[in-house]
């Protein structure tokens, strides 16, 4: 599988990896920092997330992902199973990882037909490899019900303990199905949402259930289930027709919108599995900006951002984020490009 790369790389200091939610670092969910890159000037400034309403304009539209996070990890004595994607035919995509103490790492084992006994008496059958790290697998019980009883949120090595599931939900989360939190919306609170509406900024939902990332190698995103309703499609088209900007909250919202836009830039209601990958070569038609987290070096997410803003401007913003000690990952700071 091809690994896409943005036009720049950098070394990420482990000290910049947020290992705890901000509300457990002694502040509020919306106390994170906000890096703001102005597309028109190419200038990047430091700000706080609570000032987001003032950085947007009346008539702008925020498109948010309403997918809720599943407790998608099951820890066993030797392995950890990450449940990624409900394939809709009774099978799921899963990733097996080797348990190493309180963490886990890549695991290449498993054979077709193998039965894995899970905690609580359930059994997972590996049916076939889907990719080098993902299996098509089948449970002998309902996966959502099983995860609700035996699963915990997926975490990687920069998070040293399990946090309650509510730490992995956004204020917009209503439709369970994501293996990992659509984290760009994590800093939003009801108070911020109220201030955005008072400002004249509207909010519309899409659904995209995220799959599992790979911390060891950045892979091209695989198909993910999404839905754009008719009301959201109308809101996007109306905002653009009136001169407002469409700001996607998170890369998931970009992927969903760019899947459903036609050659004239009109977004239509759509659902199913998207295989669309946003790159600088493909470009964007539906979105004008993005609110997102800070992404790993040479990741496909950076490639997506380079489709929205000039690559040199993006690289300059990241140098500023590193110099000013912004925090990475789902519990970290955010970046507005608009």
GROMACS .gro file of C-alpha atoms in nm:
model
  338
    1UNK     CA    1   0.000   0.000   0.000
    2UNK     CA    2   0.140   0.337  -0.096
    3UNK     CA    3   0.233   0.579   0.175
    4UNK     CA    4   0.149   0.935   0.082
    5UNK     CA    5   0.375   1.208   0.206
    6UNK     CA    6   0.338   1.577   0.256
    7UNK     CA    7   0.621   1.791   0.128
    8UNK     CA    8   0.790   1.818   0.463
    9UNK     CA    9   0.885   1.611   0.762
   10UNK     CA   10   0.994   1.688   1.115
   11UNK     CA   11   1.100   1.516   1.433
   12UNK     CA   12   0.830   1.513   1.699
   13UNK     CA   13   0.958   1.549   2.053
   14UNK     CA   14   0.789   1.297   2.282
   15UNK     CA   15   0.733   1.578   2.531
   16UNK     CA   16   0.484   1.728   2.282
   17UNK     CA   17   0.263   1.419   2.290
   18UNK     CA   18  -0.040   1.487   2.509
   19UNK     CA   19  -0.087   1.181   2.727
   20UNK     CA   20  -0.380   1.307   2.934
   21UNK     CA   21  -0.704   1.493   2.861
   22UNK     CA   22  -0.676   1.866   2.936
   23UNK     CA   23  -0.947   1.846   3.202
   24UNK     CA   24  -0.720   1.596   3.377
   25UNK     CA   25  -0.422   1.829   3.342
   26UNK     CA   26  -0.601   2.082   3.561
   27UNK     CA   27  -0.783   2.285   3.297
   28UNK     CA   28  -1.105   2.267   3.095
   29UNK     CA   29  -1.182   2.072   2.779
   30UNK     CA   30  -1.187   2.401   2.585
   31UNK     CA   31  -0.867   2.535   2.743
   32UNK     CA   32  -0.644   2.391   2.470
   33UNK     CA   33  -0.441   2.620   2.247
   34UNK     CA   34  -0.539   2.707   1.894
   35UNK     CA   35  -0.297   2.771   1.611
   36UNK     CA   36  -0.463   2.991   1.349
   37UNK     CA   37  -0.336   2.999   0.991
   38UNK     CA   38  -0.495   3.267   0.773
   39UNK     CA   39  -0.509   3.128   0.418
   40UNK     CA   40  -0.536   3.474   0.265
   41UNK     CA   41  -0.217   3.610   0.422
   42UNK     CA   42  -0.028   3.289   0.495
   43UNK     CA   43   0.030   3.418   0.847
   44UNK     CA   44   0.002   3.192   1.151
   45UNK     CA   45  -0.067   3.319   1.502
   46UNK     CA   46  -0.111   3.156   1.842
   47UNK     CA   47  -0.444   3.181   2.016
   48UNK     CA   48  -0.674   2.992   2.250
   49UNK     CA   49  -0.959   2.765   2.145
   50UNK     CA   50  -1.214   2.971   2.335
   51UNK     CA   51  -1.153   3.255   2.088
   52UNK     CA   52  -1.267   3.038   1.794
   53UNK     CA   53  -1.603   3.219   1.746
   54UNK     CA   54  -1.419   3.547   1.693
   55UNK     CA   55  -1.197   3.393   1.426
   56UNK     CA   56  -1.495   3.283   1.217
   57UNK     CA   57  -1.737   3.504   1.024
   58UNK     CA   58  -2.115   3.528   1.031
   59UNK     CA   59  -2.237   3.302   0.751
   60UNK     CA   60  -1.958   3.048   0.793
   61UNK     CA   61  -2.064   2.685   0.831
   62UNK     CA   62  -1.889   2.433   1.055
   63UNK     CA   63  -1.936   2.072   0.947
   64UNK     CA   64  -1.888   1.834   1.240
   65UNK     CA   65  -1.864   1.456   1.266
   66UNK     CA   66  -2.136   1.315   1.495
   67UNK     CA   67  -1.983   0.968   1.516
   68UNK     CA   68  -1.940   0.844   1.873
   69UNK     CA   69  -1.636   0.647   1.985
   70UNK     CA   70  -1.664   0.276   2.066
   71UNK     CA   71  -1.474   0.107   2.349
   72UNK     CA   72  -1.304  -0.073   2.062
   73UNK     CA   73  -1.003  -0.235   2.232
   74UNK     CA   74  -1.012  -0.572   2.405
   75UNK     CA   75  -0.707  -0.660   2.610
   76UNK     CA   76  -0.611  -1.026   2.643
   77UNK     CA   77  -0.318  -1.192   2.816
   78UNK     CA   78  -0.089  -1.186   2.510
   79UNK     CA   79  -0.274  -0.982   2.251
   80UNK     CA   80  -0.488  -0.672   2.215
   81UNK     CA   81  -0.770  -0.675   1.959
   82UNK     CA   82  -0.876  -0.344   1.802
   83UNK     CA   83  -1.221  -0.356   1.641
   84UNK     CA   84  -1.212  -0.120   1.347
   85UNK     CA   85  -1.502  -0.142   1.103
   86UNK     CA   86  -1.841  -0.308   1.088
   87UNK     CA   87  -1.851  -0.446   0.733
   88UNK     CA   88  -2.229  -0.483   0.740
   89UNK     CA   89  -2.227  -0.857   0.663
   90UNK     CA   90  -2.169  -0.990   1.013
   91UNK     CA   91  -1.793  -0.951   0.992
   92UNK     CA   92  -1.560  -0.678   1.123
   93UNK     CA   93  -1.216  -0.555   1.033
   94UNK     CA   94  -0.991  -0.606   1.332
   95UNK     CA   95  -0.626  -0.542   1.410
   96UNK     CA   96  -0.427  -0.777   1.631
   97UNK     CA   97  -0.149  -0.625   1.839
   98UNK     CA   98   0.103  -0.790   2.068
   99UNK     CA   99   0.068  -0.694   2.431
  100UNK     CA  100   0.387  -0.563   2.590
  101UNK     CA  101   0.312  -0.487   2.953
  102UNK     CA  102   0.069  -0.197   2.962
  103UNK     CA  103   0.118  -0.118   2.594
  104UNK     CA  104   0.108  -0.299   2.262
  105UNK     CA  105   0.297  -0.313   1.936
  106UNK     CA  106   0.268  -0.448   1.582
  107UNK     CA  107   0.184  -0.817   1.552
  108UNK     CA  108   0.203  -1.008   1.228
  109UNK     CA  109   0.073  -1.341   1.358
  110UNK     CA  110  -0.260  -1.511   1.306
  111UNK     CA  111  -0.378  -1.762   1.048
  112UNK     CA  112  -0.707  -1.793   0.859
  113UNK     CA  113  -0.956  -1.999   1.058
  114UNK     CA  114  -0.784  -1.934   1.391
  115UNK     CA  115  -1.018  -1.901   1.687
  116UNK     CA  116  -0.921  -1.647   1.952
  117UNK     CA  117  -1.090  -1.689   2.291
  118UNK     CA  118  -1.179  -1.346   2.426
  119UNK     CA  119  -1.258  -1.245   2.785
  120UNK     CA  120  -1.614  -1.326   2.892
  121UNK     CA  121  -1.635  -1.651   2.694
  122UNK     CA  122  -1.670  -1.500   2.345
  123UNK     CA  123  -1.475  -1.623   2.042
  124UNK     CA  124  -1.326  -1.430   1.750
  125UNK     CA  125  -1.265  -1.623   1.428
  126UNK     CA  126  -1.003  -1.488   1.184
  127UNK     CA  127  -1.148  -1.545   0.838
  128UNK     CA  128  -0.897  -1.380   0.599
  129UNK     CA  129  -0.635  -1.111   0.586
  130UNK     CA  130  -0.767  -0.781   0.455
  131UNK     CA  131  -0.436  -0.592   0.458
  132UNK     CA  132  -0.099  -0.656   0.611
  133UNK     CA  133  -0.229  -0.560   0.954
  134UNK     CA  134  -0.608  -0.597   0.932
  135UNK     CA  135  -0.813  -0.915   0.944
  136UNK     CA  136  -1.168  -0.988   0.839
  137UNK     CA  137  -1.309  -1.157   1.148
  138UNK     CA  138  -1.638  -1.280   1.292
  139UNK     CA  139  -1.758  -1.291   1.653
  140UNK     CA  140  -1.998  -1.547   1.796
  141UNK     CA  141  -2.183  -1.268   1.979
  142UNK     CA  142  -2.294  -0.913   1.901
  143UNK     CA  143  -1.980  -0.698   1.875
  144UNK     CA  144  -2.134  -0.370   2.000
  145UNK     CA  145  -2.288  -0.541   2.302
  146UNK     CA  146  -1.965  -0.728   2.372
  147UNK     CA  147  -1.753  -0.413   2.349
  148UNK     CA  148  -1.996  -0.231   2.577
  149UNK     CA  149  -1.920  -0.487   2.846
  150UNK     CA  150  -1.558  -0.583   2.784
  151UNK     CA  151  -1.401  -0.310   2.566
  152UNK     CA  152  -1.204   0.002   2.651
  153UNK     CA  153  -1.107   0.295   2.427
  154UNK     CA  154  -0.809   0.239   2.200
  155UNK     CA  155  -0.493   0.406   2.329
  156UNK     CA  156  -0.134   0.416   2.209
  157UNK     CA  157   0.199   0.434   2.389
  158UNK     CA  158   0.184   0.807   2.466
  159UNK     CA  159  -0.123   0.739   2.684
  160UNK     CA  160  -0.015   0.533   2.985
  161UNK     CA  161  -0.353   0.439   3.131
  162UNK     CA  162  -0.712   0.374   3.030
  163UNK     CA  163  -0.945   0.674   3.047
  164UNK     CA  164  -1.324   0.652   3.073
  165UNK     CA  165  -1.511   0.642   2.745
  166UNK     CA  166  -1.656   0.989   2.801
  167UNK     CA  167  -1.306   1.132   2.764
  168UNK     CA  168  -1.315   1.005   2.406
  169UNK     CA  169  -1.652   1.154   2.310
  170UNK     CA  170  -1.716   1.494   2.155
  171UNK     CA  171  -2.011   1.717   2.233
  172UNK     CA  172  -2.152   1.626   1.888
  173UNK     CA  173  -2.129   1.247   1.928
  174UNK     CA  174  -2.465   1.075   1.878
  175UNK     CA  175  -2.401   0.778   1.644
  176UNK     CA  176  -2.171   0.506   1.787
  177UNK     CA  177  -1.931   0.351   1.538
  178UNK     CA  178  -1.581   0.502   1.545
  179UNK     CA  179  -1.283   0.293   1.649
  180UNK     CA  180  -1.093   0.612   1.737
  181UNK     CA  181  -1.229   0.949   1.842
  182UNK     CA  182  -1.287   1.213   1.571
  183UNK     CA  183  -1.073   1.431   1.792
  184UNK     CA  184  -1.076   1.771   1.620
  185UNK     CA  185  -1.412   1.843   1.785
  186UNK     CA  186  -1.300   1.737   2.130
  187UNK     CA  187  -1.242   2.092   2.264
  188UNK     CA  188  -1.600   2.203   2.180
  189UNK     CA  189  -1.837   2.262   2.471
  190UNK     CA  190  -2.203   2.361   2.472
  191UNK     CA  191  -2.094   2.711   2.574
  192UNK     CA  192  -1.868   2.740   2.268
  193UNK     CA  193  -2.147   2.607   2.045
  194UNK     CA  194  -2.386   2.870   2.186
  195UNK     CA  195  -2.132   3.147   2.119
  196UNK     CA  196  -2.081   3.026   1.762
  197UNK     CA  197  -2.455   3.042   1.698
  198UNK     CA  198  -2.472   3.390   1.851
  199UNK     CA  199  -2.192   3.487   1.613
  200UNK     CA  200  -2.399   3.371   1.316
  201UNK     CA  201  -2.195   3.058   1.247
  202UNK     CA  202  -2.409   2.755   1.169
  203UNK     CA  203  -2.324   2.393   1.241
  204UNK     CA  204  -2.422   2.086   1.037
  205UNK     CA  205  -2.340   1.719   1.100
  206UNK     CA  206  -2.202   1.440   0.889
  207UNK     CA  207  -2.122   1.089   1.007
  208UNK     CA  208  -1.797   0.909   0.934
  209UNK     CA  209  -1.702   0.614   1.149
  210UNK     CA  210  -1.323   0.616   1.182
  211UNK     CA  211  -1.110   0.307   1.146
  212UNK     CA  212  -0.796   0.228   1.343
  213UNK     CA  213  -0.475   0.417   1.277
  214UNK     CA  214  -0.135   0.259   1.272
  215UNK     CA  215   0.123   0.429   1.493
  216UNK     CA  216   0.410   0.243   1.326
  217UNK     CA  217   0.350   0.322   0.961
  218UNK     CA  218   0.131   0.581   0.798
  219UNK     CA  219  -0.096   0.407   0.553
  220UNK     CA  220  -0.335   0.529   0.293
  221UNK     CA  221  -0.678   0.548   0.462
  222UNK     CA  222  -0.891   0.244   0.394
  223UNK     CA  223  -1.267   0.256   0.321
  224UNK     CA  224  -1.477   0.404   0.602
  225UNK     CA  225  -1.854   0.415   0.647
  226UNK     CA  226  -2.006   0.762   0.610
  227UNK     CA  227  -2.336   0.945   0.571
  228UNK     CA  228  -2.426   1.297   0.458
  229UNK     CA  229  -2.792   1.382   0.505
  230UNK     CA  230  -2.997   1.600   0.273
  231UNK     CA  231  -3.020   1.884   0.528
  232UNK     CA  232  -2.641   1.902   0.563
  233UNK     CA  233  -2.593   1.896   0.186
  234UNK     CA  234  -2.839   2.187   0.156
  235UNK     CA  235  -2.662   2.377   0.434
  236UNK     CA  236  -2.322   2.341   0.264
  237UNK     CA  237  -2.452   2.452  -0.074
  238UNK     CA  238  -2.647   2.741   0.078
  239UNK     CA  239  -2.350   2.866   0.279
  240UNK     CA  240  -2.125   2.871  -0.025
  241UNK     CA  241  -2.389   3.032  -0.244
  242UNK     CA  242  -2.422   3.310   0.015
  243UNK     CA  243  -2.047   3.368   0.030
  244UNK     CA  244  -1.985   3.186   0.358
  245UNK     CA  245  -1.698   2.950   0.414
  246UNK     CA  246  -1.737   2.577   0.478
  247UNK     CA  247  -1.501   2.479   0.758
  248UNK     CA  248  -1.463   2.106   0.817
  249UNK     CA  249  -1.406   2.004   1.177
  250UNK     CA  250  -1.155   1.727   1.132
  251UNK     CA  251  -1.012   1.529   0.845
  252UNK     CA  252  -1.308   1.291   0.865
  253UNK     CA  253  -1.547   1.573   0.774
  254UNK     CA  254  -1.322   1.666   0.480
  255UNK     CA  255  -1.320   1.309   0.353
  256UNK     CA  256  -1.697   1.276   0.377
  257UNK     CA  257  -1.773   1.609   0.208
  258UNK     CA  258  -1.520   1.558  -0.069
  259UNK     CA  259  -1.673   1.216  -0.136
  260UNK     CA  260  -2.017   1.368  -0.191
  261UNK     CA  261  -1.927   1.673  -0.403
  262UNK     CA  262  -1.977   1.675  -0.777
  263UNK     CA  263  -1.764   1.839  -1.045
  264UNK     CA  264  -1.952   2.167  -1.005
  265UNK     CA  265  -1.880   2.184  -0.633
  266UNK     CA  266  -2.234   2.085  -0.530
  267UNK     CA  267  -2.260   1.852  -0.228
  268UNK     CA  268  -2.532   1.587  -0.240
  269UNK     CA  269  -2.676   1.352   0.019
  270UNK     CA  270  -2.480   1.029   0.014
  271UNK     CA  271  -2.393   0.726   0.226
  272UNK     CA  272  -2.195   0.405   0.214
  273UNK     CA  273  -1.822   0.335   0.228
  274UNK     CA  274  -1.588   0.603   0.099
  275UNK     CA  275  -1.255   0.520  -0.062
  276UNK     CA  276  -1.188   0.883  -0.151
  277UNK     CA  277  -0.842   1.010  -0.053
  278UNK     CA  278  -0.777   1.383  -0.048
  279UNK     CA  279  -0.434   1.479  -0.179
  280UNK     CA  280  -0.285   1.799  -0.321
  281UNK     CA  281  -0.319   1.648  -0.668
  282UNK     CA  282  -0.690   1.574  -0.619
  283UNK     CA  283  -0.761   1.901  -0.435
  284UNK     CA  284  -1.080   2.001  -0.255
  285UNK     CA  285  -1.411   2.128  -0.392
  286UNK     CA  286  -1.645   2.130  -0.092
  287UNK     CA  287  -1.439   2.278   0.192
  288UNK     CA  288  -1.269   2.613   0.235
  289UNK     CA  289  -1.090   2.542   0.561
  290UNK     CA  290  -1.041   2.298   0.843
  291UNK     CA  291  -1.014   2.280   1.219
  292UNK     CA  292  -0.794   1.986   1.301
  293UNK     CA  293  -0.538   1.846   1.540
  294UNK     CA  294  -0.164   1.844   1.484
  295UNK     CA  295  -0.047   1.551   1.279
  296UNK     CA  296   0.254   1.324   1.269
  297UNK     CA  297   0.548   1.384   1.033
  298UNK     CA  298   0.499   1.270   0.674
  299UNK     CA  299   0.145   1.152   0.748
  300UNK     CA  300  -0.143   1.123   0.502
  301UNK     CA  301  -0.326   1.379   0.713
  302UNK     CA  302  -0.057   1.634   0.629
  303UNK     CA  303  -0.101   1.546   0.266
  304UNK     CA  304  -0.472   1.624   0.303
  305UNK     CA  305  -0.395   1.960   0.465
  306UNK     CA  306  -0.164   2.043   0.176
  307UNK     CA  307  -0.471   2.016  -0.047
  308UNK     CA  308  -0.634   2.297   0.155
  309UNK     CA  309  -0.342   2.535   0.214
  310UNK     CA  310  -0.010   2.601   0.045
  311UNK     CA  311   0.249   2.348   0.158
  312UNK     CA  312   0.509   2.611   0.252
  313UNK     CA  313   0.250   2.793   0.466
  314UNK     CA  314   0.162   2.464   0.635
  315UNK     CA  315   0.526   2.382   0.700
  316UNK     CA  316   0.580   2.726   0.852
  317UNK     CA  317   0.278   2.674   1.081
  318UNK     CA  318   0.417   2.342   1.201
  319UNK     CA  319   0.755   2.493   1.272
  320UNK     CA  320   0.578   2.752   1.485
  321UNK     CA  321   0.376   2.483   1.666
  322UNK     CA  322   0.694   2.293   1.749
  323UNK     CA  323   0.881   2.605   1.858
  324UNK     CA  324   0.594   2.713   2.084
  325UNK     CA  325   0.546   2.366   2.234
  326UNK     CA  326   0.197   2.289   2.107
  327UNK     CA  327   0.067   1.946   2.205
  328UNK     CA  328  -0.007   1.664   1.959
  329UNK     CA  329  -0.266   1.383   1.940
  330UNK     CA  330  -0.627   1.348   2.052
  331UNK     CA  331  -0.583   1.523   2.387
  332UNK     CA  332  -0.367   1.801   2.244
  333UNK     CA  333  -0.409   2.140   2.079
  334UNK     CA  334  -0.585   2.225   1.752
  335UNK     CA  335  -0.513   2.412   1.431
  336UNK     CA  336  -0.756   2.631   1.238
  337UNK     CA  337  -0.676   2.684   0.869
  338UNK     CA  338  -0.926   2.921   0.711
   0.00000   0.00000   0.00000
